[in-house]
Amino acid sequence: MSLIHEIDYGTPLSKAEKMVTLTIDGERITVPEGTSIMRAAMDAGNAIPKLCATDSVEAYGSCRLCLIEIEGRNGTPASCTTPVQEGIVVKTQTPRLKQLRKGVMELYISDHPLDCLTCSANGDCELQEQAGVVGLREVRYGYEGDNHIVSKKDESNPYFTYDPSKCIVCSRCVRACEEVQGTFALTISGRGFESRVSPGMNEAFITSECVSCGACVQACPTATLMEKSVIDIGTPEHSKVTTCAYCGVGCTFKAEMRGDELVRMVPYKDGKANHGHSCVKGRFAYGYAQHRDRILKPMIRAKITDPWREVSWEEAIEYTASEFKRIQAKHGRSSIGGITSSRCTNEETYLVQKLVRAGFGNNNVDTCARVCHSPTGYGLKTTFGTSAGTQDFDSVDYSDVIFVIGANPTDGHPVFGSRMKKRLRQGARLIVADPRRIDLVKSPHIRADHHLPLKPGTNVALVTALAHVIVTEDLVDHAFVRERAYLDTFNDWAAFVAEERHSPEATELVTGVPANLVREAARLYATGGNAAIYYGLGVTEHSQGSTTVMAIANLAMATGNIGREGVGVNPLRGQNNVQGSCDMGSFPHEYPGYRHVSQDDTRELFEKLWGVPLDPEPGLRIPNMLDAAVDGTFLGLYVQGEDIAQSDPDAKHVIGGLKAMECVVVQDLFLNETANYAHIFLPGCSFLEKDGTFTNAERRIQRIRKVMAPKNGYADWEVTLMIAKAMGYEMDYNHPSEIMDEIAGATPSFSGVSFAKLETLGSIQWPCNEEAPEGTPTMHIGEFVRGKGNFVITEYVGTDEKVGPRFPLLLTTGRILSQYNVGAQTRRTENSRWHEEDRLEIHPIDAEDRGVRDGDWVMLRSRAGETSLRALITDRVAPGVVYTTFHHPNTQANVITTDFSDWATNCPEYKVTAVQISPSNGPSAWQEEYEEHSQLSRRITAEAAE
Ligand code: SF4
Ligand code: SF4
Ligand code: SF4
Ligand code: FES
């Protein structure tokens, strides 16, 4: 697929059902009511000249280039702001219109630098193009009068420039920032000739509210807002459609290239998850793929204290296989295992679990979803019958009430966050349950109806209290429950939540949320129309993560908010392919498609397919692998695209386990923290260098496409094949499409999926099978996947992690927009300009009690460990609660998180740690040691490279 310019219809698509017929330039055309004449003409293949209109934002009607004539009417209305009407007859090209357009264009051109030949937008500029379209051949006013040609450029943003001399004040950027992104960072300041686009109060972009989403750059018809990469490299000449490799929103992009050089990533208008929008990470922070830190040659070493030695791929693979075979011969079949990556493709993840189950002969495979959304899998499967969210993102357009709990969409899932904000600006009501005042609580033109600032660790008590109100005030949708749920489970649950001990008044002391707020929020959720729940790691990463997921599912079932657009239970998945890695059988107890390894029929199916006997016993989870390593029974690990030393809880425990192993194989782009304890390093390849699919938070399977050759020589799936072959278990695939064919053949919910179908449809939401050949946007319509909905009793059991005199504050963690997880990618881009270090947010009262001032170094201590970072004093957090991000390895928030975990899935309790804070003089001893160690590692690697 190679396209640079997508069609711009000038104004957004009308979703009206009623159709209207009109005549444009002699041709009859029928379009939905509400369509602009400009768009109707475009539909008929007749492009009306335009400058201020673009189909990503509402029409504004300022440039007057798109004038038309309508028979029987005076004047020349703008076609972008004039909607179609039944029976009208429109003319788009008359002598009068031509003359008027030329006049308009003349005015624009007379105040334009006209350095087209050296302009970065040469050949990609709408002003240039439209000047040609209207046939402008001379400018009567000359170029000498007042103009803006010497205006100063703003180059403060690391990714794009603002050159006011080229601005035609069309306001497309301002509208994009408001309507698409919802940040309202731009205004048109001044009047008439003095009008100019201005970030904030005439600030520089870098210091303004701008979040660098790039929507304004994309909307700009000239070179006024322009990617620096285009200025450096030149305009792109071909492109491929691919999918962002950062978060679970799964934005689709055009990777625009010049030769084999990536010029820019442009969000794809037909992308069904993002509809042409993006955030700063996917749009701009792709430079890590070319970063000099990337390791491109395999390396091995006998001991982790030895320097790395670069070797050939053959030697590295042979050494891997011989070590794994040696360990298994000495310590048994179960002494090795693998970890799949939620950053890698479905096909790669499938292969790693297949290698472990069929090649290693055990089920010791696990994934990072263990540490994020495993409770979603458990909770939604138990209640609804399937381990995934119920809606597509478009569903939010039909929501009347949005309930966000334990998620921060504007930072964690920014493109969906913008979508949600748009719906809220249209009038949907909002409930936010979060210990912290996240942006959604109050941002431009948005204010939550209810913010429930609960204490970390009390989700179950809060959601059960909401259920108490719904049941005791009889706000239940009885018809839905009767028809769709197991009545006995509903009755038991209703009796349970109705107990007085679950009332908002009784739970107020536990949750810290005033009872009246809980009551009002429950009434709004139950009676406000279509109500949708969105949740994130603030729900799952708790010792009761699975219980909260089930409590949420109960709430949706009791109020009938499931099985249609606008409602549902929607986990906001973190990593780009965390849904896919779970679907592909990355857990030790499940084959692809969430079928238990002990199920005879499924096991037989895979035994036949893979040609070997398979182990009916579930394998080890990551924490158990590490325990077994310390015990001396688990000694070899293949880690593909994960950094467990940095991202898993209780870092000391993880490192202890890794150090105890005899052969740790890390496959990654960079020498990550886990590689510090590895014996073999296999270079990984970036999403730009391989083919495959990712599955986003909506269950949407989307293609990633190779736009350049793998810099390390092999795609990750090919490396897994080589290891398998060297281990004596040969797998035979020539392309990831063949792996997908195998997945489809063995997994009922994927049976209709193929690369060929993805090529035609663009993306597919599973289940995709005979009943749903084009996929399933909304699940559980008519009946639940499990048949009837299953209500589950959700007893609140407080975490064992308690505050007390030694550790009186509760630490909770999260992430910010510009960085991503442990920062391995984003720290290697200019995104670090916005977040150079992790800071500890602390309420002014708690800070004052401890003599801490804004910016001071503080020591953060828990029962597990200590770390130092600088304080940020803010009332975004409540007294008694502190908060930090975990993007920088030298902070390692996980040094202080405990090893408490979800009772059902072992998902670690990252969101609740009892801590104490005291002033400190700088980094802790271990942080300094860590820094030394990192420098040493870097030096050893550099020496090896020389
Ligand atoms: S980059 Fe995004 S946030 Fe910044 S001004 Fe442009 S549209 Fe607004
Ligand atoms: S910066 Fe671009 S989009 Fe914004 S007003 Fe100027 S020309 Fe239009
Ligand atoms: S929202 Fe997520 S998927 Fe979309 S561009 Fe940003 S990081 Fe990528
Ligand atoms: S495109 Fe219609 S007025 Fe500018």
Coordinates of C-alpha atoms in Angstrom, one line a residue, residues 527-912:
T527 CA -30.5 6.3 35.5
G528 CA -28.5 8.7 33.2
G529 CA -29.1 6.8 30.0
N530 CA -26.4 4.8 28.3
A531 CA -23.6 4.4 30.9
A532 CA -20.2 3.1 30.0
I533 CA -17.4 2.1 32.4
Y534 CA -13.7 2.7 31.5
Y535 CA -11.0 1.4 33.8
G536 CA -7.3 0.9 33.9
L537 CA -4.4 -0.3 36.0
G538 CA -5.8 1.7 38.9
V539 CA -8.4 -1.2 39.1
T540 CA -6.3 -4.2 38.2
E541 CA -3.0 -3.7 40.0
H542 CA -4.3 -4.4 43.4
S543 CA -4.5 -7.4 45.7
Q544 CA -8.2 -7.3 44.9
G545 CA -7.9 -6.4 41.2
S546 CA -10.0 -9.4 40.0
T547 CA -12.6 -8.6 42.6
T548 CA -13.0 -5.0 41.4
V549 CA -13.3 -6.1 37.8
M550 CA -16.1 -8.4 38.8
A551 CA -17.7 -5.7 40.9
I552 CA -17.7 -3.4 37.8
A553 CA -19.2 -6.2 35.7
N554 CA -21.9 -6.7 38.3
L555 CA -22.7 -3.0 38.2
A556 CA -23.1 -3.0 34.4
M557 CA -25.3 -6.1 34.4
A558 CA -27.5 -4.9 37.2
T559 CA -28.3 -1.7 35.3
G560 CA -28.6 -3.3 31.9
N561 CA -25.6 -1.4 30.6
I562 CA -24.2 -4.2 28.4
G563 CA -24.8 -5.5 24.9
R564 CA -25.3 -2.3 22.9
E565 CA -23.5 0.8 21.8
G566 CA -22.7 3.5 24.4
V567 CA -22.5 1.1 27.4
G568 CA -20.3 -1.7 28.5
V569 CA -17.2 -2.5 30.5
N570 CA -14.0 -1.2 28.8
P571 CA -10.5 -2.0 30.1
L572 CA -8.1 0.5 28.8
R573 CA -5.2 -1.8 28.0
G574 CA -1.7 -0.5 28.5
Q575 CA 0.7 -2.0 26.0
N576 CA 0.1 -2.0 22.2
N577 CA -0.4 -5.8 22.1
V578 CA -1.3 -6.8 25.7
Q579 CA -4.7 -8.0 24.5
G580 CA -3.1 -10.0 21.7
S581 CA -0.4 -11.5 23.9
C582 CA -3.1 -12.8 26.2
D583 CA -5.3 -14.0 23.3
M584 CA -2.3 -15.9 21.9
G585 CA -1.9 -18.2 24.9
S586 CA 0.8 -16.4 26.9
F587 CA -0.4 -17.6 30.3
P588 CA 0.9 -20.8 31.7
H589 CA -2.5 -22.3 32.1
E590 CA -4.1 -21.4 28.8
Y591 CA -3.7 -22.2 25.1
P592 CA -4.5 -19.5 22.5
G593 CA -8.1 -18.5 22.8
Y594 CA -8.1 -18.9 26.6
R595 CA -8.6 -22.7 26.7
H596 CA -7.2 -24.4 29.8
V597 CA -4.2 -26.7 29.2
S598 CA -6.0 -29.4 31.2
Q599 CA -8.9 -29.6 28.7
D600 CA -8.3 -32.9 26.9
D601 CA -10.0 -31.9 23.6
T602 CA -8.1 -28.7 23.2
R603 CA -4.8 -30.3 24.2
E604 CA -5.3 -33.0 21.7
L605 CA -6.0 -30.4 19.0
F606 CA -2.7 -28.7 19.7
E607 CA -0.8 -32.0 20.0
K608 CA -2.0 -33.0 16.6
L609 CA -1.3 -29.5 15.2
W610 CA 2.2 -29.3 16.7
G611 CA 3.1 -32.9 16.4
V612 CA 4.2 -33.5 20.0
P613 CA 2.7 -34.6 23.3
L614 CA 1.8 -31.6 25.5
D615 CA 1.9 -31.2 29.3
P616 CA -1.6 -31.1 30.9
E617 CA -0.3 -29.3 34.0
P618 CA -0.2 -25.4 34.1
G619 CA 3.3 -24.1 34.1
L620 CA 5.0 -21.5 36.3
R621 CA 4.0 -17.8 36.5
I622 CA 6.7 -15.2 36.4
P623 CA 6.9 -14.8 40.3
N624 CA 7.0 -18.6 40.6
M625 CA 9.7 -18.9 38.0
L626 CA 11.8 -16.5 40.1
D627 CA 11.1 -18.4 43.3
A628 CA 12.0 -21.6 41.6
A629 CA 15.2 -20.0 40.4
V630 CA 16.2 -19.1 43.9
D631 CA 15.4 -22.7 44.9
G632 CA 17.6 -24.0 42.2
T633 CA 15.0 -25.7 40.1
F634 CA 14.4 -23.2 37.3
L635 CA 17.6 -22.2 35.6
G636 CA 16.9 -21.1 32.0
L637 CA 14.7 -18.3 30.7
Y638 CA 14.0 -16.8 27.2
V639 CA 12.7 -13.3 27.6
Q640 CA 11.4 -11.7 24.4
G641 CA 10.8 -8.0 24.5
E642 CA 10.3 -7.6 28.3
D643 CA 12.2 -5.9 31.0
I644 CA 11.2 -7.8 34.1
A645 CA 14.0 -6.4 36.2
Q646 CA 12.6 -3.0 35.7
S647 CA 8.9 -3.5 35.4
D648 CA 8.0 -6.3 37.8
P649 CA 7.4 -5.7 41.5
D650 CA 9.9 -6.1 44.2
A651 CA 12.9 -5.5 42.1
K652 CA 15.2 -7.2 44.6
H653 CA 13.3 -10.4 44.3
V654 CA 13.4 -10.3 40.5
I655 CA 17.1 -9.6 40.4
G656 CA 17.7 -12.4 43.0
G657 CA 15.9 -14.8 40.7
L658 CA 17.6 -13.7 37.6
K659 CA 21.0 -13.9 39.2
A660 CA 20.3 -17.5 40.3
M661 CA 19.7 -18.7 36.7
E662 CA 22.3 -20.3 34.6
C663 CA 21.1 -19.1 31.2
V664 CA 19.0 -15.9 30.7
V665 CA 18.4 -15.0 27.1
V666 CA 17.2 -11.5 26.5
Q667 CA 15.9 -10.4 23.1
D668 CA 15.4 -6.7 22.9
L669 CA 16.2 -3.5 21.1
F670 CA 18.4 -2.2 23.9
L671 CA 20.5 -3.6 26.7
N672 CA 17.7 -3.2 29.2
E673 CA 17.9 -3.8 33.0
T674 CA 17.1 -7.5 32.6
A675 CA 20.1 -7.8 30.2
N676 CA 22.3 -6.9 33.1
Y677 CA 21.7 -10.4 34.4
A678 CA 21.6 -12.1 30.9
H679 CA 24.1 -14.5 29.4
I680 CA 22.9 -14.2 25.9
F681 CA 21.6 -11.0 24.2
L682 CA 19.7 -11.4 20.9
P683 CA 19.1 -8.1 19.1
G684 CA 15.4 -7.4 18.6
C685 CA 13.8 -5.5 15.8
S686 CA 11.4 -2.6 15.8
F687 CA 7.8 -2.5 14.6
L688 CA 9.0 -0.6 11.5
E689 CA 11.1 -3.6 10.4
K690 CA 8.7 -6.5 10.4
D691 CA 5.2 -7.7 9.4
G692 CA 2.5 -9.0 11.7
T693 CA -0.5 -7.9 13.7
F694 CA -1.3 -6.2 17.0
T695 CA -4.6 -6.4 18.8
N696 CA -5.7 -3.2 20.6
A697 CA -7.9 -2.7 23.6
E698 CA -11.0 -3.0 21.5
R699 CA -10.0 -6.5 20.4
R700 CA -9.1 -4.9 17.1
I701 CA -6.5 -6.9 15.1
Q702 CA -4.5 -4.5 12.9
R703 CA -1.5 -4.9 10.6
I704 CA 1.9 -3.7 11.2
R705 CA 3.9 -3.5 8.0
K706 CA 7.6 -3.7 7.3
V707 CA 8.8 -0.3 6.0
M708 CA 12.5 -1.0 6.2
A709 CA 14.7 -4.1 6.5
P710 CA 15.5 -5.3 10.0
K711 CA 18.6 -3.5 11.2
N712 CA 19.7 -6.5 13.2
G713 CA 19.2 -8.9 10.3
Y714 CA 16.1 -10.8 11.5
A715 CA 12.6 -10.1 12.5
D716 CA 11.9 -11.4 16.0
W717 CA 9.7 -14.2 14.8
E718 CA 12.5 -15.5 12.7
V719 CA 14.8 -15.6 15.7
T720 CA 12.3 -17.7 17.6
L721 CA 12.2 -20.1 14.7
M722 CA 16.0 -20.4 14.7
I723 CA 16.0 -21.2 18.4
A724 CA 13.2 -23.8 18.0
K725 CA 15.1 -25.4 15.2
A726 CA 18.4 -25.5 17.2
M727 CA 16.4 -27.0 20.1
G728 CA 15.3 -29.8 17.7
Y729 CA 11.7 -28.6 17.3
E730 CA 11.5 -27.3 13.8
M731 CA 8.7 -24.8 12.9
D732 CA 8.2 -23.9 9.3
Y733 CA 6.8 -20.5 8.3
N734 CA 7.8 -18.2 5.5
H735 CA 5.8 -15.2 6.5
P736 CA 3.8 -14.1 9.6
S737 CA 0.6 -14.5 7.5
E738 CA 1.2 -18.3 7.7
I739 CA 1.5 -18.1 11.4
M740 CA -1.9 -16.2 11.5
D741 CA -3.4 -19.0 9.3
E742 CA -2.3 -21.5 11.9
I743 CA -3.7 -19.4 14.8
A744 CA -7.0 -19.0 12.9
G745 CA -7.2 -22.8 12.3
A746 CA -6.8 -23.6 15.9
T747 CA -8.7 -20.7 17.7
P748 CA -12.5 -20.4 17.2
S749 CA -12.6 -16.7 18.0
F750 CA -10.0 -16.1 15.3
S751 CA -11.2 -18.6 12.7
G752 CA -12.2 -15.9 10.2
V753 CA -9.0 -13.9 10.5
S754 CA -6.4 -13.8 7.7
F755 CA -3.9 -11.2 6.4
A756 CA -5.9 -11.2 3.1
K757 CA -9.1 -10.2 5.0
L758 CA -7.2 -7.6 7.0
E759 CA -6.0 -6.1 3.7
T760 CA -9.6 -5.7 2.6
L761 CA -11.3 -4.6 5.8
G762 CA -8.4 -2.7 7.4
S763 CA -8.9 -4.2 10.8
I764 CA -11.0 -6.9 12.5
Q765 CA -12.4 -7.1 16.0
W766 CA -12.5 -10.7 17.3
P767 CA -14.5 -12.8 17.6
C768 CA -14.3 -13.3 13.8
N769 CA -15.8 -16.5 12.6
E770 CA -18.7 -17.9 10.6
E771 CA -21.3 -16.1 12.6
A772 CA -19.3 -12.8 12.5
P773 CA -17.2 -12.9 9.3
E774 CA -16.3 -9.2 9.6
G775 CA -15.7 -9.3 13.3
T776 CA -17.6 -8.1 16.4
P777 CA -17.6 -4.5 17.5
T778 CA -19.9 -4.9 20.4
M779 CA -20.0 -8.1 22.5
H780 CA -22.7 -9.8 24.4
I781 CA -25.6 -8.5 22.3
G782 CA -28.6 -10.7 23.0
E783 CA -26.8 -13.1 25.2
F784 CA -23.5 -13.3 27.0
V785 CA -20.6 -15.3 25.6
R786 CA -21.1 -17.6 28.6
G787 CA -24.8 -17.8 28.0
K788 CA -26.2 -15.9 31.1
G789 CA -24.4 -13.2 33.0
N790 CA -22.9 -14.4 36.2
F791 CA -23.1 -12.1 39.2
V792 CA -20.2 -12.6 41.7
I793 CA -20.1 -11.7 45.4
T794 CA -17.4 -9.1 45.9
E795 CA -16.4 -9.1 49.6
Y796 CA -14.0 -6.3 50.4
V797 CA -10.8 -7.5 51.9
G798 CA -8.4 -4.7 52.7
T799 CA -4.9 -5.1 51.4
D800 CA -2.3 -6.4 53.8
E801 CA -0.3 -3.4 52.9
K802 CA -1.4 -1.1 55.8
V803 CA -0.4 2.3 56.8
G804 CA 0.8 2.8 60.3
P805 CA 3.1 5.0 62.3
R806 CA 6.3 3.9 60.4
F807 CA 4.7 4.1 57.0
P808 CA 1.8 6.6 57.3
L809 CA 1.3 7.6 53.6
L810 CA -0.1 5.6 50.7
L811 CA 1.9 5.7 47.5
T812 CA 0.1 5.1 44.2
T813 CA 1.8 5.1 40.7
G814 CA 0.8 6.1 37.2
R815 CA 2.2 7.5 34.0
I816 CA 2.3 10.7 32.0
L817 CA 1.6 11.4 28.4
S818 CA 5.1 12.0 27.1
Q819 CA 6.8 9.0 28.5
Y820 CA 5.9 5.3 28.1
N821 CA 6.2 2.8 30.9
V822 CA 9.8 2.2 31.8
G823 CA 10.8 4.7 29.2
A824 CA 13.1 2.5 27.2
Q825 CA 11.8 4.0 24.0
T826 CA 10.6 7.5 24.9
R827 CA 13.7 8.3 27.0
R828 CA 15.6 7.8 23.8
T829 CA 13.6 10.6 22.0
E830 CA 13.0 14.3 22.5
N831 CA 10.0 13.4 24.6
S832 CA 12.3 13.6 27.7
R833 CA 12.1 17.3 27.3
W834 CA 8.7 17.2 28.9
H835 CA 9.6 14.7 31.7
E836 CA 13.3 14.5 32.5
E837 CA 12.8 12.8 35.9
D838 CA 10.1 11.1 38.0
R839 CA 8.8 13.4 40.7
L840 CA 6.9 12.6 43.9
E841 CA 3.6 14.4 44.1
I842 CA 2.8 15.2 47.7
H843 CA 0.0 17.3 49.3
P844 CA 1.0 20.7 50.8
I845 CA -0.1 19.6 54.3
D846 CA 2.0 16.4 54.2
A847 CA 4.9 18.3 52.8
E848 CA 4.8 20.9 55.4
D849 CA 4.6 18.3 58.2
R850 CA 7.8 16.9 56.9
G851 CA 9.6 20.1 56.1
V852 CA 9.7 19.4 52.4
R853 CA 9.7 22.2 49.9
D854 CA 8.8 22.0 46.2
G855 CA 11.8 20.5 44.3
D856 CA 13.5 19.1 47.4
W857 CA 15.0 15.7 47.3
V858 CA 13.0 13.3 49.5
M859 CA 13.7 9.7 50.6
L860 CA 10.7 7.4 49.9
R861 CA 10.8 4.4 52.1
S862 CA 8.5 1.3 52.3
R863 CA 8.8 -2.1 53.9
A864 CA 10.5 -3.3 50.7
G865 CA 13.1 -0.7 50.0
E866 CA 13.9 3.0 49.5
T867 CA 14.5 5.4 46.7
S868 CA 15.0 9.1 46.4
L869 CA 13.4 11.6 44.0
R870 CA 12.4 15.2 44.0
A871 CA 9.1 16.4 45.5
L872 CA 6.4 18.2 43.6
I873 CA 3.9 19.8 46.0
T874 CA 0.4 19.7 44.7
D875 CA -3.2 19.4 45.8
R876 CA -3.9 17.0 42.9
V877 CA -3.3 14.3 45.5
A878 CA -5.3 14.1 48.7
P879 CA -3.6 14.4 52.1
G880 CA -2.2 11.0 53.1
V881 CA -1.6 10.0 49.4
V882 CA 1.6 10.4 47.4
Y883 CA 2.0 9.6 43.7
T884 CA 4.8 9.1 41.3
T885 CA 5.5 7.9 37.7
F886 CA 8.0 5.1 37.0
H887 CA 9.5 6.1 33.7
H888 CA 13.1 6.4 34.8
P889 CA 15.3 3.5 35.8
N890 CA 17.3 5.5 38.3
T891 CA 14.1 6.1 40.3
Q892 CA 12.9 2.5 40.2
A893 CA 9.6 2.9 42.0
N894 CA 9.4 -0.9 41.9
V895 CA 12.2 -1.0 44.5
I896 CA 9.7 0.1 47.0
T897 CA 6.6 -1.7 45.8
T898 CA 5.8 -4.8 47.7
D899 CA 5.3 -8.4 46.5
F900 CA 1.6 -8.4 47.5
S901 CA -0.6 -9.4 44.5
D902 CA -4.0 -10.1 43.2
W903 CA -5.5 -13.2 44.9
A904 CA -6.7 -14.7 41.6
T905 CA -3.9 -13.8 39.1
N906 CA -0.8 -12.7 41.0
C907 CA -1.0 -9.3 39.4
P908 CA 1.2 -7.2 41.6
E909 CA -0.2 -4.5 43.8
Y910 CA 1.6 -1.6 42.3
K911 CA -1.1 0.9 43.2
V912 CA -0.8 0.7 47.0

